[in-house]
Amino acid sequence: MPPPNTPVAHTPRSLSVDFTESLPFHNITVPPPNTPSSALDSPHHNRQYRSRAPQVVEEAVETDSSEIDESQHIDYRALTYADTVNENLICPICKVAFVDPVDTECEHTFCKECIAHALEHNDVCPFDRNPLPQPATLTRSHKIVINQLDSLLVECSSCRAHVPRSMLRNHLDRYCKEALVDCPDKGCLQQVRRKLVDQGCLHNNIACPDCEGIHQEVAMSKHREESCEERQRQCDHCGTNILRCKQTQHEEECVELIVPCIWVQYGCEHQCKRGELNLHKLECNFRLMGPMADILRKEIQTLQSDVRYLTDKEQLQERRIKFLEGGQRESHRHSNYEEWSSQALTPLADSAQVEPLSESTNEYLLNLLGDQERRISQLSSALTELEGKQTMMLFNETVPIKNQIAELQSNQQMTSMHIRWFMNWRKEDQLRLQQQQRRFGGGGGCAGGSGGASESEVDGGGSSSELATPRRSPDSLTRGLVTKL
Amino acid sequence: MAAKRITREYAEISESPPSGINVSLDNDNVHKWNVVMAGPEGSPYAGGTFHLSLTLPPEYPFKAPVLSFKTRIYHPNVTNDEKGSMCIGILKSESWKPSSKILAVLLAVQDLLREPVPDDALEAQIADKFKNDRPGFERDAKDAVKRWAK
Ligand SMILES: [Zn+2]
Ligand SMILES: [Zn+2]
Ligand SMILES: [Zn+2]
Ligand SMILES: [Zn+2]
Ligand SMILES: [Zn+2]
Ligand SMILES: [Zn+2]
Ligand SMILES: [Zn+2]
């Protein structure tokens, strides 16, 4: 029967509730006339109790005979306690540490089950024969008693480990390496010790390498060690009987086996039986140097591993610093990309804090690579964006200039046209003037002719100078226009 | 529960037996013990070896064990016949307590050999002799030891 606070499926809950409520613990066969109706209302209470007493006996027989039952059922009266239990915690009836203790009205404590049995035989306190009223009022013992009982160390019947009594159930259900659990192969239906669960189903039959007998794989090592007919053989060196399956193990310690001196790696070439090695040790040339070399070697090894550890650590830190620095620079340079650079930085900053040094370098490098890739893609997209912006800006600036140039060109064409027209107009004007003068000279006769010739010479000279000035002026006009423009 | 408690008590007694008392199981039956008790020094039974049979009922410890002398004994509290029935206070059903141990019962028997209780006698004649003719009682007891308990 389990102790009060062990979560066992077959502990009837209603019983413990009865106790906490101090409900009468009535006689099994005939409830007294004044039994409270609440007790009579629950017929299962009675039934449970009647069926409980014989049940305990059955369970006890089972645990004694079958091994399989040990993982399911705990017989709290068959436990082995690590230390002698304080006699105040011993039940006067079953003579072991209380299991589910209750107190009588005369303030004596018994196991709930024990006092129930005792009251079946006699209506008196089993300790002092004080008459107990029927039905007897039993109250759950004080918490301090239960705590003491819960903390008693008991031996696990499977693995021999010592665990607090209240933890035994938990130990067997979850942790005990020797406890029997269902075979990992769902279809197998057999049980196997928890320590072998990882090896899969071991219930297939295999032949013993020594006697060729067929046994289950799970039982083979036991067979080879304990029951195999061929399990023993004589050691070739010392002649003692050894287990075949333990041969390599024996060779590690056989005293007759020829072995090299323990300082063989430093140069001693001596070889002798292991048993005589102790004698050689006293006279070995390497007996002084050997231990020293050993110490030095160990020291060098620890130093090497220290150095390796430190370099690894340093590399890791360097990589982190570089990354952090890079992130900082980026965020300064592109203030508008601050958002993403801080995003890229945060996971690293976090991982730098959280990541234990033991984390593999590979994983760290992979993380780093991922971050870098992300940043590169972000950078390239930013770059294309920038390029687009620049082209737009260039385009916007050049278009007005082009327009202006076109306007200027058309202006110039216009002025040159005007000038041409003006010059043509002047030429025609001059020609008209000359024609008028010639008409005057023809009316005067020859005098006019001779005078006209001298005059035309003068006029010609005068007109040529007159013509030269306007011929030059359009040039200066265009020049002024250009400068104006 | 009975078997477990009896086994425990048996282990306790056989591991550190009280002086002059030896126990063994009858045919590996934990409910039937063979007890060998030496007559206590200073009593008329000194030098005698008494075989007793201790029967533990299935209801033990809720019912008292039953104890009888297999070796015939001349004692006011033991029937002077082959049955060797005896009656001691601790075993009476009206005074038996489930908390009492077998060891206590055996020590009570030893006490009874040292100090008979004539007021609670089974053999009235022997009780009378014990009360009125102590030297005669002791002589008869010693004779009985020589005859039956050697
Ligand atoms: Zn009491
Ligand atoms: Zn108990
Ligand atoms: Zn265990
Ligand atoms: Zn299996
Ligand atoms: Zn074999
Ligand atoms: Zn050997
Ligand atoms: Zn050497």
XYZ file of C-alpha atoms and ligand atoms in Angstrom:
642
model
C 0.000 0.000 0.000
C 1.542 3.295 -0.992
C 2.192 6.284 1.288
C -0.238 9.197 1.221
C 1.334 11.476 -1.309
C 2.427 9.059 -3.942
C 0.379 9.415 -7.108
C -0.567 5.772 -7.603
C -3.460 4.864 -9.776
C -4.796 2.155 -7.520
C -4.895 4.254 -4.345
C -8.565 4.768 -3.653
C -8.958 8.517 -3.449
C -12.230 8.338 -1.551
C -10.493 6.735 1.400
C -8.017 9.491 1.995
C -10.797 12.010 1.627
C -12.674 10.165 4.303
C -9.757 10.566 6.616
C -9.127 14.200 6.067
C -12.747 14.789 6.817
C -12.456 12.657 9.900
C -15.335 10.541 8.784
C -16.091 7.513 10.903
C -14.199 4.431 10.102
C -17.003 1.992 10.469
C -16.965 -1.696 10.961
C -16.864 -3.714 7.805
C -19.494 -6.334 8.460
C -22.280 -4.579 10.307
C -22.403 -0.820 10.502
C -23.569 0.259 13.954
C -27.113 1.637 14.236
C -26.013 5.242 14.539
C -23.662 5.248 11.578
C -23.917 8.654 9.919
C -25.907 8.512 6.717
C -23.026 10.014 4.783
C -21.004 6.885 5.407
C -23.897 4.661 4.411
C -24.516 6.747 1.326
C -21.264 5.588 -0.155
C -21.559 1.862 -0.539
C -18.277 1.720 -2.463
C -16.575 2.757 0.719
C -17.620 -0.494 2.282
C -16.925 -2.589 -0.728
C -13.513 -1.108 -1.132
C -12.606 -1.958 2.357
C -13.870 -5.458 2.203
C -12.032 -6.106 -1.020
C -8.888 -4.422 0.184
C -7.934 -6.742 2.969
C -7.614 -9.898 0.859
C -6.116 -7.876 -1.960
C -3.102 -6.965 0.087
C -2.346 -10.612 0.734
C -2.577 -11.453 -2.953
C -0.256 -8.622 -3.905
C 2.248 -9.681 -1.313
C 2.359 -13.176 -2.770
C 2.781 -11.800 -6.263
C 5.724 -9.583 -5.444
C 7.458 -12.432 -3.701
C 7.203 -14.738 -6.672
C 7.326 -12.717 -9.876
C 9.990 -10.299 -10.898
C 7.831 -8.486 -13.422
C 5.513 -7.171 -10.768
C 8.244 -5.229 -9.014
C 8.120 -2.330 -11.431
C 4.376 -1.897 -11.158
C 3.647 -2.518 -7.512
C 5.530 -1.298 -4.488
C 5.077 -3.277 -1.305
C 5.749 -0.594 1.257
C 6.050 -3.153 4.036
C 8.811 -5.075 2.304
C 11.050 -2.050 1.788
C 14.609 -2.002 3.005
C 15.425 1.231 4.782
C 18.865 2.757 4.395
C 19.117 3.581 8.092
C 17.438 2.249 11.198
C 14.076 3.925 11.372
C 13.340 5.922 14.512
C 11.145 3.682 16.679
C 8.591 6.459 17.008
C 7.897 5.997 13.323
C 7.386 2.226 13.614
C 3.832 0.927 13.452
C 3.090 -1.206 16.548
C 1.178 -3.657 14.391
C 3.220 -4.296 11.256
C 6.484 -3.253 12.959
C 7.753 -1.247 9.980
C 7.712 2.489 9.284
C 4.139 3.756 9.092
C 2.398 3.546 5.762
C -0.391 6.108 5.531
C -0.507 6.763 9.291
C -3.673 7.651 11.208
C -4.253 8.564 14.862
C -6.815 7.033 17.225
C -8.791 8.944 19.824
C -6.339 7.730 22.475
C -3.587 9.396 20.397
C -1.916 6.258 19.160
C -0.693 6.047 15.606
C -1.050 3.093 13.242
C -1.007 2.468 9.531
C -4.458 3.044 8.106
C -4.524 -0.542 6.871
C -3.199 -2.027 10.114
C -5.738 -0.348 12.402
C -8.524 -1.333 10.007
C -7.498 -4.967 10.355
C -7.136 -4.679 14.106
C -10.615 -3.204 14.448
C -11.999 -6.173 12.554
C -10.879 -8.341 15.471
C -11.338 -6.143 18.463
C -12.856 -2.755 19.242
C -9.887 -1.685 21.335
C -6.735 0.257 20.661
C -4.112 -2.309 19.638
C -1.551 -0.473 21.710
C -3.141 0.143 25.096
C -6.410 -1.832 24.805
C -8.409 1.365 25.360
C -11.935 0.718 24.120
C -12.499 2.617 20.903
C -16.018 3.781 20.093
C -17.743 2.158 17.154
C -17.267 3.416 14.547
C -13.783 4.511 15.501
C -12.793 8.044 14.611
C -9.426 8.074 12.926
C -7.641 11.205 11.818
C -4.760 11.492 9.412
C -1.519 11.916 11.341
C 0.180 15.271 11.609
C 1.984 16.564 8.537
C 5.283 16.486 10.393
C 4.998 12.720 10.817
C 4.144 12.242 7.178
C 7.040 14.445 6.101
C 9.427 12.436 8.209
C 8.142 9.224 6.685
C 8.346 10.620 3.165
C 11.971 11.558 3.608
C 13.078 8.152 4.892
C 15.649 6.691 2.520
C 14.720 3.321 1.102
C 16.569 0.958 -1.161
C 15.229 0.523 -4.673
C 14.583 -3.187 -5.059
C 15.727 -3.037 -8.691
C 18.892 -0.954 -8.752
C 19.726 -0.826 -5.016
C 19.953 2.978 -5.093
C 18.760 4.889 -2.029
C 15.841 7.243 -2.643
C 13.415 9.075 -0.323
C 10.389 6.845 0.209
C 7.966 9.340 -1.331
C 10.130 9.435 -4.477
C 10.322 5.684 -4.962
C 7.298 5.518 -7.229
C 8.691 8.317 -9.368
C 12.119 6.696 -9.381
C 10.724 3.389 -10.629
C 8.404 4.992 -13.157
C 10.931 7.318 -14.718
C 14.529 6.949 -13.724
C 15.440 3.505 -12.379
C 17.834 1.957 -14.889
C 17.010 -1.549 -13.717
C 13.241 -1.241 -13.593
C 11.276 -3.275 -16.109
C 9.479 -1.255 -18.743
C 7.596 -2.154 -21.904
C 9.779 -3.224 -24.809
C 10.431 -0.303 -27.225
C 9.029 -2.507 -29.989
C 5.298 -1.860 -29.697
C 4.390 -5.241 -31.098
C 6.641 -7.181 -28.735
C 4.553 -7.064 -25.509
C 7.508 -8.184 -23.378
C 9.361 -6.160 -20.800
C 12.941 -5.065 -20.644
C 15.136 -3.195 -18.170
C 15.083 0.562 -18.769
C 18.845 0.723 -19.392
C 18.400 -1.546 -22.443
C 15.500 0.357 -23.991
C 17.797 2.280 -26.344
C 18.997 -0.950 -27.915
C 15.569 -1.747 -29.364
C 13.809 -5.085 -28.963
C 16.174 -7.677 -27.553
C 13.632 -10.484 -27.385
C 14.708 -12.198 -30.566
C 16.455 -15.531 -30.204
C 20.145 -15.764 -30.930
C 22.667 -18.547 -30.573
C 25.237 -18.524 -27.814
C 28.716 -18.220 -29.382
C 30.080 -20.631 -26.764
C 27.555 -23.459 -26.518
C 25.338 -22.656 -29.528
C 22.293 -22.795 -27.297
C 19.397 -20.537 -28.297
C 18.509 -17.717 -25.923
C 16.877 -14.316 -26.085
C 19.361 -11.572 -26.828
C 18.381 -9.768 -23.663
C 19.318 -12.790 -21.540
C 22.456 -13.718 -23.421
C 25.030 -11.952 -21.274
C 23.497 -13.489 -18.162
C 23.543 -16.902 -19.821
C 27.174 -16.526 -20.857
C 28.193 -15.384 -17.418
C 26.129 -17.669 -15.227
C 24.499 -20.683 -16.828
C 26.284 -21.529 -20.081
C 27.827 -25.006 -19.988
C 30.762 -23.752 -22.029
C 31.106 -20.467 -20.227
C 34.484 -21.268 -18.720
C 37.858 -21.959 -20.246
C 41.377 -22.137 -18.956
C 43.549 -19.094 -19.395
C 46.460 -19.969 -21.715
C 48.837 -18.078 -19.468
C 47.849 -18.578 -15.847
C 45.649 -21.661 -16.154
C 42.809 -20.369 -14.005
C 39.243 -20.843 -15.140
C 37.855 -17.716 -16.698
C 34.586 -16.817 -18.387
C 34.882 -16.911 -22.158
C 32.971 -13.650 -22.502
C 35.358 -11.993 -20.051
C 38.563 -13.142 -21.758
C 39.755 -9.742 -22.937
C 38.986 -8.369 -19.519
C 41.072 -11.114 -17.919
C 43.977 -10.447 -20.249
C 44.090 -6.935 -18.867
C 44.879 -8.344 -15.453
C 46.313 -11.849 -15.956
C 49.454 -12.036 -13.801
C 51.144 -14.622 -16.051
C 50.800 -12.690 -19.286
C 54.070 -11.269 -20.684
C 53.775 -7.520 -20.746
C 56.215 -4.666 -21.440
C 57.515 -2.387 -18.700
C 55.181 0.494 -17.892
C 57.869 2.943 -19.108
C 58.093 1.304 -22.534
C 57.160 4.545 -24.254
C 60.183 6.280 -22.745
C 62.518 3.577 -23.924
C 62.618 0.668 -21.413
C 62.741 -2.544 -23.400
C 62.169 -4.887 -20.480
C 59.382 -7.482 -20.790
C 58.165 -9.917 -18.127
C 55.109 -11.526 -16.567
C 52.702 -8.973 -15.180
C 53.099 -10.425 -11.709
C 56.856 -9.830 -11.798
C 56.560 -6.324 -13.115
C 56.559 -4.950 -9.583
C 60.062 -6.350 -9.017
C 61.332 -4.809 -12.243
C 59.778 -1.496 -11.292
C 62.189 -1.221 -8.387
C 65.258 -1.603 -10.597
C 64.050 -0.122 -13.877
C 66.383 2.526 -15.232
C 63.399 4.647 -15.995
C 61.869 4.467 -12.521
C 62.874 8.051 -11.716
C 62.534 9.572 -15.136
C 59.286 7.829 -16.014
C 57.035 9.497 -13.468
C 58.616 12.870 -14.204
C 58.091 12.436 -17.920
C 54.542 11.375 -17.196
C 53.883 14.498 -15.166
C 55.446 16.683 -17.832
C 53.476 14.999 -20.570
C 50.249 15.513 -18.684
C 51.135 19.123 -18.073
C 51.931 19.673 -21.728
C 48.668 18.074 -22.695
C 46.676 20.324 -20.390
C 48.591 23.342 -21.625
C 47.980 22.378 -25.230
C 44.320 21.975 -24.653
C 44.278 25.291 -22.793
C 45.982 27.016 -25.714
C 43.604 25.424 -28.184
C 40.681 26.535 -26.124
C 41.992 30.070 -25.816
C 42.765 30.436 -29.531
C 39.319 29.206 -30.396
C 37.854 31.679 -27.976
C 39.963 34.522 -29.301
C 39.072 33.798 -32.903
C 35.460 33.766 -32.004
C 35.732 37.073 -30.218
C 37.698 38.640 -33.034
C 35.067 37.618 -35.511
C 32.415 39.124 -33.297
C 34.272 42.384 -32.886
C 34.832 42.674 -36.621
C 31.232 42.069 -37.295
C 30.121 44.561 -34.713
C 32.503 47.185 -36.040
C 31.315 46.610 -39.597
C 27.732 46.987 -38.523
C 28.545 50.248 -36.746
C 30.323 51.757 -39.739
C 27.528 50.826 -42.074
C 24.945 52.408 -39.860
C 26.948 55.643 -39.714
C 27.548 55.842 -43.427
C 24.007 55.267 -44.556
C 21.852 56.987 -42.044
C 18.795 56.178 -44.117
C 19.646 52.479 -43.904
C 19.872 52.611 -40.169
C 16.807 50.498 -39.831
C 18.061 47.470 -41.639
C 21.589 47.710 -40.332
C 20.317 47.718 -36.792
C 18.127 44.781 -37.710
C 21.131 42.926 -38.964
C 23.060 43.899 -35.888
C 20.555 42.906 -33.258
C 20.608 39.140 -33.742
C 24.354 39.176 -33.604
C 24.457 41.349 -30.510
C 21.964 38.985 -28.913
C 23.846 35.896 -29.916
C 27.032 37.428 -28.598
C 25.430 37.691 -25.200
C 23.584 34.416 -25.114
C 25.768 32.138 -27.158
C 27.873 29.948 -24.889
C 31.479 29.507 -25.810
C 30.969 25.831 -26.191
C 28.741 26.360 -29.244
C 30.433 24.988 -32.268
C 32.392 27.381 -34.423
C 30.741 25.987 -37.512
C 27.347 27.043 -36.364
C 28.614 30.500 -35.565
C 30.236 30.793 -38.980
C 27.038 29.689 -40.674
C 25.104 32.343 -38.793
C 27.686 34.906 -39.770
C 27.484 33.857 -43.408
C 23.716 34.120 -43.391
C 23.898 37.604 -41.933
C 26.461 38.686 -44.500
C 24.381 37.363 -47.362
C 21.390 39.241 -46.126
C 23.399 42.428 -45.849
C 24.856 42.069 -49.328
C 21.453 41.686 -50.908
C 20.235 44.685 -48.961
C 23.243 46.708 -50.113
C 22.806 45.809 -53.781
C 19.156 46.756 -53.722
C 20.073 50.046 -52.068
C 22.666 50.595 -54.775
C 20.225 50.102 -57.638
C 17.841 52.466 -55.940
C 20.548 55.077 -55.679
C 21.500 54.625 -59.330
C 17.933 55.179 -60.407
C 17.747 58.305 -58.320
C 20.907 59.665 -59.853
C 19.747 59.067 -63.418
C 16.522 60.795 -62.626
C 18.369 63.791 -61.200
C 20.685 64.007 -64.197
C 17.797 63.745 -66.555
C 15.874 66.451 -64.734
C 18.842 68.830 -64.880
C 19.859 68.296 -68.522
C 16.407 68.638 -70.043
C 16.023 72.416 -69.239
C 19.532 73.070 -70.509
C 18.738 71.333 -73.746
C 15.586 73.373 -74.050
C 17.484 76.588 -73.453
C 20.080 75.699 -76.033
C 17.388 74.987 -78.576
C 15.753 78.321 -77.783
C 19.046 80.137 -78.207
C 19.694 78.471 -81.513
C 16.315 79.528 -82.833
C 16.894 83.097 -81.532
C 20.206 83.291 -83.324
C 18.730 82.069 -86.546
C 16.083 84.707 -86.245
C 18.556 87.583 -85.713
C 20.773 86.449 -88.540
C 17.731 86.448 -90.758
C 16.885 89.936 -89.625
C 20.419 91.133 -90.321
C 20.441 89.586 -93.778
C 17.158 91.241 -94.502
C 18.475 94.563 -93.168
C 21.675 94.354 -95.226
C 19.716 93.499 -98.353
C 17.490 96.418 -97.611
C 20.547 98.754 -97.310
C 22.025 97.437 -100.567
C 18.850 98.104 -102.440
C 18.649 101.560 -100.834
C 22.169 102.345 -102.005
C 21.493 101.153 -105.504
C 18.371 103.352 -105.662
C 20.444 106.341 -104.506
C 23.087 105.731 -107.194
C 20.459 105.397 -109.882
C 18.899 108.805 -108.805
C 22.378 110.479 -108.938
C 23.059 109.044 -112.437
C 19.748 110.387 -113.691
C 20.848 113.857 -112.405
C 24.307 113.622 -114.142
C 22.790 112.656 -117.617
C 20.596 115.875 -117.668
C 23.665 118.235 -117.242
C 25.479 117.036 -120.469
C 29.104 116.293 -120.656
C 29.982 118.800 -118.010
C 27.825 116.797 -115.763
C 29.479 113.777 -117.334
C 32.966 115.032 -116.612
C 31.877 116.560 -113.353
C 29.856 113.450 -112.706
C 32.866 111.289 -113.263
C 34.908 113.305 -110.834
C 31.957 113.337 -108.469
C 31.343 109.620 -108.826
C 34.943 109.050 -108.037
C 34.502 111.095 -104.885
C 31.089 109.596 -104.203
C 32.370 106.210 -105.002
C 35.044 106.766 -102.475
C 32.501 108.204 -100.125
C 29.966 105.445 -100.693
C 32.552 102.759 -100.313
C 33.424 104.142 -96.907
C 29.744 104.421 -96.162
C 29.209 100.828 -97.219
C 32.096 99.593 -95.162
C 30.566 100.795 -91.954
C 27.223 99.006 -92.227
C 28.982 95.919 -93.589
C 30.884 95.824 -90.413
C 27.928 96.663 -88.132
C 25.971 93.341 -88.510
C 29.041 91.541 -87.247
C 29.218 93.691 -84.161
C 25.458 93.357 -83.791
C 25.607 89.566 -83.736
C 28.544 89.777 -81.381
C 26.512 91.983 -79.043
C 23.595 89.567 -79.282
C 25.722 86.637 -78.391
C 27.222 88.430 -75.414
C 23.741 89.522 -74.405
C 22.568 85.996 -74.582
C 0.977 -8.642 6.485
C 1.198 -11.384 9.092
C 3.869 -13.347 7.225
C 6.018 -10.291 6.752
C 5.848 -9.245 10.378
C 6.567 -12.800 11.549
C 9.524 -13.100 9.171
C 10.864 -9.826 10.477
C 10.475 -10.912 14.099
C 12.042 -14.285 13.362
C 15.031 -12.607 11.711
C 15.437 -10.291 14.676
C 15.391 -13.124 17.235
C 17.647 -15.470 15.298
C 20.151 -12.679 14.600
C 20.503 -11.696 18.266
C 18.859 -14.390 20.360
C 18.260 -13.648 24.060
C 20.430 -15.769 26.355
C 19.096 -19.271 26.826
C 16.613 -19.112 23.977
C 16.939 -20.625 20.514
C 14.345 -20.533 17.772
C 13.920 -22.372 14.491
C 11.114 -22.823 12.013
C 9.158 -26.051 11.875
C 9.403 -27.217 8.235
C 10.051 -23.651 7.052
C 6.572 -22.698 8.188
C 6.758 -19.194 9.613
C 3.585 -19.820 11.583
C 5.142 -22.716 13.537
C 8.279 -22.149 15.552
C 10.357 -24.583 17.552
C 11.725 -22.960 20.659
C 14.487 -24.420 22.770
C 14.773 -22.832 26.190
C 17.393 -23.473 28.846
C 16.179 -23.616 32.425
C 17.178 -20.255 33.948
C 20.107 -20.242 36.355
C 19.047 -19.954 39.978
C 15.761 -21.707 39.355
C 14.985 -25.399 39.986
C 14.859 -25.822 36.209
C 18.545 -24.878 35.737
C 20.386 -27.466 33.672
C 17.247 -28.582 31.861
C 16.520 -28.088 28.206
C 12.901 -27.412 27.336
C 11.398 -27.705 23.889
C 8.404 -25.524 23.230
C 6.134 -25.113 20.267
C 4.972 -21.660 19.277
C 2.031 -21.436 16.893
C 1.173 -18.122 15.313
C -2.433 -17.927 14.121
C -3.136 -16.593 10.608
C -4.663 -13.559 12.295
C -1.397 -12.772 14.093
C -0.701 -10.096 15.369
C -4.374 -9.439 15.917
C -4.703 -12.771 17.728
C -2.242 -13.990 20.327
C 0.274 -16.769 19.614
C -0.297 -20.185 21.238
C 2.572 -21.599 23.255
C 2.990 -25.116 24.674
C 5.761 -27.139 26.332
C 6.713 -30.202 24.323
C 9.063 -31.210 27.113
C 7.131 -32.269 30.139
C 7.625 -29.859 33.047
C 6.664 -29.732 36.711
C 5.313 -26.177 37.029
C 2.116 -24.677 38.521
C 1.303 -22.730 35.298
C 1.843 -25.574 32.804
C -0.378 -28.611 32.496
C 1.617 -31.565 33.699
C 0.828 -33.773 30.686
C 1.920 -34.402 27.065
C 0.068 -31.314 25.901
C 2.060 -28.982 28.151
C -0.518 -26.224 27.682
C 0.348 -23.055 29.469
C -1.296 -19.839 30.349
C 0.552 -16.580 30.798
C -0.973 -13.149 31.148
C 0.512 -11.665 28.008
C -1.101 -14.383 25.843
C -4.599 -14.205 27.280
C -7.011 -12.979 24.647
C -8.335 -10.290 26.956
C -4.887 -8.834 27.463
C -3.136 -9.594 24.134
C -2.073 -6.501 22.230
C -1.134 -6.640 18.559
C 1.797 -4.423 19.413
C 3.369 -7.140 21.617
C 6.249 -9.063 20.102
C 7.114 -12.764 20.151
C 10.357 -11.894 21.891
C 8.360 -10.431 24.769
C 6.344 -13.656 24.944
C 9.483 -15.798 25.115
C 11.004 -13.584 27.801
C 7.749 -13.846 29.739
C 8.059 -17.648 29.643
C 11.606 -17.398 30.968
C 10.319 -15.182 33.782
C 7.609 -17.712 34.527
C 10.233 -20.437 34.992
C 12.131 -18.200 37.380
C 9.020 -17.052 39.188
C 5.863 -19.245 38.976
C 2.512 -17.504 39.510
C 0.561 -19.877 41.816
C -2.534 -17.621 41.888
C -3.065 -18.178 38.181
C -2.278 -21.879 38.223
C -3.318 -24.679 35.908
C -2.033 -27.385 38.237
C -3.594 -26.663 41.653
C -1.603 -29.366 43.494
C 1.759 -28.072 42.295
C 0.652 -24.538 43.130
C -0.210 -25.606 46.641
C 3.149 -27.284 47.083
C 4.908 -24.189 45.729
C 3.060 -22.004 48.218
C 3.280 -24.244 51.293
C 6.346 -26.471 50.827
C 8.901 -24.547 48.730
C 11.854 -26.953 49.370
C 9.634 -29.916 48.517
C 8.482 -28.169 45.307
C 12.041 -27.426 44.287
C 13.100 -31.015 44.922
C 10.221 -32.378 42.842
C 10.908 -29.887 40.058
C 14.582 -30.857 39.914
C 13.633 -34.540 39.849
C 11.267 -33.806 36.977
C 14.030 -32.004 35.084
C 16.322 -35.017 35.513
C 13.579 -37.323 34.325
C 12.240 -35.380 31.332
C 14.431 -32.418 30.432
C 17.940 -33.845 30.173
Zn -4.360 3.756 22.335
Zn 1.318 -0.802 10.269
Zn 16.088 1.856 -8.966
Zn 10.949 -6.907 -27.314
Zn 26.010 -20.796 -23.958
Zn 45.396 -15.679 -17.063
Zn 61.514 -0.890 -17.178
